[in-house]
GROMACS .gro file of C-alpha atoms in nm:
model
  161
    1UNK     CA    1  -1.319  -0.104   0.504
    2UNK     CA    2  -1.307  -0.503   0.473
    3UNK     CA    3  -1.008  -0.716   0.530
    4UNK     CA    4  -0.880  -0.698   0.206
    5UNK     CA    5  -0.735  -0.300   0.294
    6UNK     CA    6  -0.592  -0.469   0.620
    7UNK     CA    7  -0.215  -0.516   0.688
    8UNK     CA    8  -0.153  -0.868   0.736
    9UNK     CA    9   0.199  -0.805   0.873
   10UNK     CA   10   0.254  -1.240   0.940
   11UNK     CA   11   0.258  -1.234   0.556
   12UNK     CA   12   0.487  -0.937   0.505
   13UNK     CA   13   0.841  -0.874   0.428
   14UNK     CA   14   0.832  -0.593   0.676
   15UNK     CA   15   0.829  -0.325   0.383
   16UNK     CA   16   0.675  -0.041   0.583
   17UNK     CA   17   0.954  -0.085   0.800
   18UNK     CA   18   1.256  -0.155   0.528
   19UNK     CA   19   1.077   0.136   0.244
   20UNK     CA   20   0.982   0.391   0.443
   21UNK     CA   21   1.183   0.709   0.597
   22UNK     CA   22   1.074   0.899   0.872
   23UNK     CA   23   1.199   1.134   1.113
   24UNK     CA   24   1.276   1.143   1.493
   25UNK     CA   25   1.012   1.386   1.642
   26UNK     CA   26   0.683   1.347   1.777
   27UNK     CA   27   0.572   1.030   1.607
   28UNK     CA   28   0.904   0.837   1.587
   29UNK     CA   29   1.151   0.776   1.825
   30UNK     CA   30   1.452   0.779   1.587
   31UNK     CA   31   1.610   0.889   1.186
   32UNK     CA   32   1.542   0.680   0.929
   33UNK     CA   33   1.626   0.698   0.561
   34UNK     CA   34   1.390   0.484   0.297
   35UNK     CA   35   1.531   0.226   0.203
   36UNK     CA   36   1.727   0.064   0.530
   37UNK     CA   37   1.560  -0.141   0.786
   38UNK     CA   38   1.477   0.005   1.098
   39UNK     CA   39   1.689  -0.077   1.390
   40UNK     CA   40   1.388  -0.235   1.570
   41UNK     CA   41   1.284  -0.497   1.320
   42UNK     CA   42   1.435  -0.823   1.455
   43UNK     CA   43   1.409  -1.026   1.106
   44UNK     CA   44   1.045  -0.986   0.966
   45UNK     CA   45   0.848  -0.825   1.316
   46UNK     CA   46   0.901  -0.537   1.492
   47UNK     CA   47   1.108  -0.621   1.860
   48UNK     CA   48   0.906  -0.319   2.074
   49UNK     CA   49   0.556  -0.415   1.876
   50UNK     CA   50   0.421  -0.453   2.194
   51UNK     CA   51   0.529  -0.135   2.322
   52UNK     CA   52   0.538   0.151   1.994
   53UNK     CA   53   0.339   0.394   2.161
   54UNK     CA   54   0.525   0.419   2.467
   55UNK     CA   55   0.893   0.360   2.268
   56UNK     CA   56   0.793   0.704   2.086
   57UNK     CA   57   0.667   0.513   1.749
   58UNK     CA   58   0.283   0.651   1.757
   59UNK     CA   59   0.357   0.704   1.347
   60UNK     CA   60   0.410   0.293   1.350
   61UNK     CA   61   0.073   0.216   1.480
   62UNK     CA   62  -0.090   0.474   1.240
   63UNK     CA   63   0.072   0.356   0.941
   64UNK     CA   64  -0.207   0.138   0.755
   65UNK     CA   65  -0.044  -0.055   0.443
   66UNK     CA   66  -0.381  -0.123   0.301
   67UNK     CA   67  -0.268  -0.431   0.276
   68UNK     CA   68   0.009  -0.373   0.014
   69UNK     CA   69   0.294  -0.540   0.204
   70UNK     CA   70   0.181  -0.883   0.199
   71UNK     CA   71   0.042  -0.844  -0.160
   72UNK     CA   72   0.420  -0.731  -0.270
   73UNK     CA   73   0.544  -0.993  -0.101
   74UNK     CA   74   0.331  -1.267  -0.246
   75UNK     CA   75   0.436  -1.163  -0.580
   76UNK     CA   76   0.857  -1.206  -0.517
   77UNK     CA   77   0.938  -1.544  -0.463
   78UNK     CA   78   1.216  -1.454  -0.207
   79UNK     CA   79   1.255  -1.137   0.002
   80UNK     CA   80   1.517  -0.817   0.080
   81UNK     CA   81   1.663  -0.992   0.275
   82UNK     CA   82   1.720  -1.331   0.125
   83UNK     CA   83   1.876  -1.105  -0.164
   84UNK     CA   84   1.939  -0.799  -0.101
   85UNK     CA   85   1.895  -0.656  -0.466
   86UNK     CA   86   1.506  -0.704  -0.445
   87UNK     CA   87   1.510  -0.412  -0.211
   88UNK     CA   88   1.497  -0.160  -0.462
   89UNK     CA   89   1.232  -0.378  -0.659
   90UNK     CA   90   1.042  -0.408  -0.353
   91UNK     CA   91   1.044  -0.096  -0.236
   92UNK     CA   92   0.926   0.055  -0.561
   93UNK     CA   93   0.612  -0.247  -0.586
   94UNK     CA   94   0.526  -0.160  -0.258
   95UNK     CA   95   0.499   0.179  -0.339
   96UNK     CA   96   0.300   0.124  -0.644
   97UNK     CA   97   0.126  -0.114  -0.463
   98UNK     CA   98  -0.022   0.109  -0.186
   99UNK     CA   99  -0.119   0.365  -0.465
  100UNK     CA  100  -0.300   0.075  -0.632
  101UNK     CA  101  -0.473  -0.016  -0.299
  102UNK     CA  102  -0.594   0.296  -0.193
  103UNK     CA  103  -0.729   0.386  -0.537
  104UNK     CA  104  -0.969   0.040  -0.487
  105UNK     CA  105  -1.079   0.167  -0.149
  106UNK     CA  106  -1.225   0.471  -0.336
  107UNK     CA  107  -1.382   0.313  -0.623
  108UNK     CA  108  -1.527   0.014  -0.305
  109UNK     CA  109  -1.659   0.301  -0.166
  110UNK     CA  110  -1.804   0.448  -0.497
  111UNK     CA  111  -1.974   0.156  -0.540
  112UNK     CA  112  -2.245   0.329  -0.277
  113UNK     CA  113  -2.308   0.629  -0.447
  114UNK     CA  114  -2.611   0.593  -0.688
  115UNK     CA  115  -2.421   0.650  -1.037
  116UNK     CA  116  -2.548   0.608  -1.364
  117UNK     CA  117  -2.544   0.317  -1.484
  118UNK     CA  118  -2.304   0.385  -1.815
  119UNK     CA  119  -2.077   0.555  -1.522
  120UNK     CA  120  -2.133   0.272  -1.288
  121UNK     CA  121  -1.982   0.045  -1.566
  122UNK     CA  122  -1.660   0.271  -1.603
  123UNK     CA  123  -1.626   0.208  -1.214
  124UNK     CA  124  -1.606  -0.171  -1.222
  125UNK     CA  125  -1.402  -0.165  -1.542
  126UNK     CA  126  -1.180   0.042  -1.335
  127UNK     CA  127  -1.209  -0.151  -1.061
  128UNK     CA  128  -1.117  -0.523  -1.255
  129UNK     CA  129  -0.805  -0.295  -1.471
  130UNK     CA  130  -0.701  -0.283  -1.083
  131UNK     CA  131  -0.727  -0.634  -0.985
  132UNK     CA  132  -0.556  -0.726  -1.303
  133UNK     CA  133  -0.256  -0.485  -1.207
  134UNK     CA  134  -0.196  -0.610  -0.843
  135UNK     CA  135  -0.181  -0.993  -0.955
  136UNK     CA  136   0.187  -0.960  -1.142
  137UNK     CA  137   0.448  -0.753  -1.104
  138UNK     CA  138   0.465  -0.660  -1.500
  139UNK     CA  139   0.093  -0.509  -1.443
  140UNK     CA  140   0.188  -0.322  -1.138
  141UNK     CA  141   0.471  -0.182  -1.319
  142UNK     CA  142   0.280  -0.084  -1.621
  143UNK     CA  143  -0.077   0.064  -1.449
  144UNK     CA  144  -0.060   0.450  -1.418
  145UNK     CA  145  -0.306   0.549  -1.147
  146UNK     CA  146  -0.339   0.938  -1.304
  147UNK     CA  147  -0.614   0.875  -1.546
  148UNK     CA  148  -0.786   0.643  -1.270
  149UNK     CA  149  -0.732   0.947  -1.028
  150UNK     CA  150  -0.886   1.210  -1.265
  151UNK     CA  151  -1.227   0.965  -1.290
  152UNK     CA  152  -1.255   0.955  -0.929
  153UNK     CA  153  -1.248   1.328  -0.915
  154UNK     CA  154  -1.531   1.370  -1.169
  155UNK     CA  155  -1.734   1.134  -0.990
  156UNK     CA  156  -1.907   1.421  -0.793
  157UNK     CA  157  -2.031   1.577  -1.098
  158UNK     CA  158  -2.197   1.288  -1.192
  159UNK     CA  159  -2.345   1.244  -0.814
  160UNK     CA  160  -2.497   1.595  -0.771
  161UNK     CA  161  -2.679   1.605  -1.073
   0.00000   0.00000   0.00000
């Protein structure tokens, strides 16, 4: 969508590759638990970057943030690994934060369906209860994307009639 769903990795505390756990297989060349850095990130950026696909990490260069990473890390004024017991707050944000993300690229893209107006309104409310949540930690912490999640799903009633 626009640049606002983009990772911006130069702005990021590297929390797709501190958060995440995958598994050696097809996509990644090695075991990794959530919550410990990969063995390729060389402080903040990845040392084989330039070379993922061909190292084994395909699942690297899928991964899309949505640009959650460098909105987490905006909102801690120092990182994992300045202190180490922001990880678990981090981790947790991030994950929150992707959630939070994803559920604005739907209503974005619900913005081009031709809703009803009173339904329309519901969609932008939703949409600004969103930005409010991603600007503070407290907010991110707080929002529960279920209800949100159960809107979105009725929106095709509302489009087929």
């Amino acid at each position: 969508m626009t640049s606002e769903f983009a990772s911006d990795c130069s702005n990021c505390a590297a929390l797709c590759c501190m958060a995440l756990a995958f598994d050696a297989g097809e996509m990644f060349g090695h075991d990794k638990p959530a919550g410990l850095p990969c063995h390729n990130l060389d402080g903040f950026s990845c040392a084989i970057h330039a070379q993922l696909p061909e190292r084994g990490y395909r699942g690297c260069v899928a991964f899309e943030c949505l640009g959650a990473g460098q909105k987490v890390t905006a909102l801690f004024e120092q990182t994992w690994r300045d202190q180490p017991r922001l990880a678990r707050p981090m981790i947790e944000a991030f994950r929150q934060m992707r959630d939070v993300q994803e559920l604005r690229q739907m209503l974005k893209a619900a913005a081009a369906l031709p809703l009803p107006e009173a339904v329309e309104a519901e969609r932008q409310a939703w949409d600004t209860e969103l930005m409010v949540a991603t600007q503070a930690l407290a907010g991110l912490a707080v929002f529960d994307p279920a209800p949100l999640r159960a809107w979105l799903k009725g929106l095709a009633s509302h489009v087929s009639r």
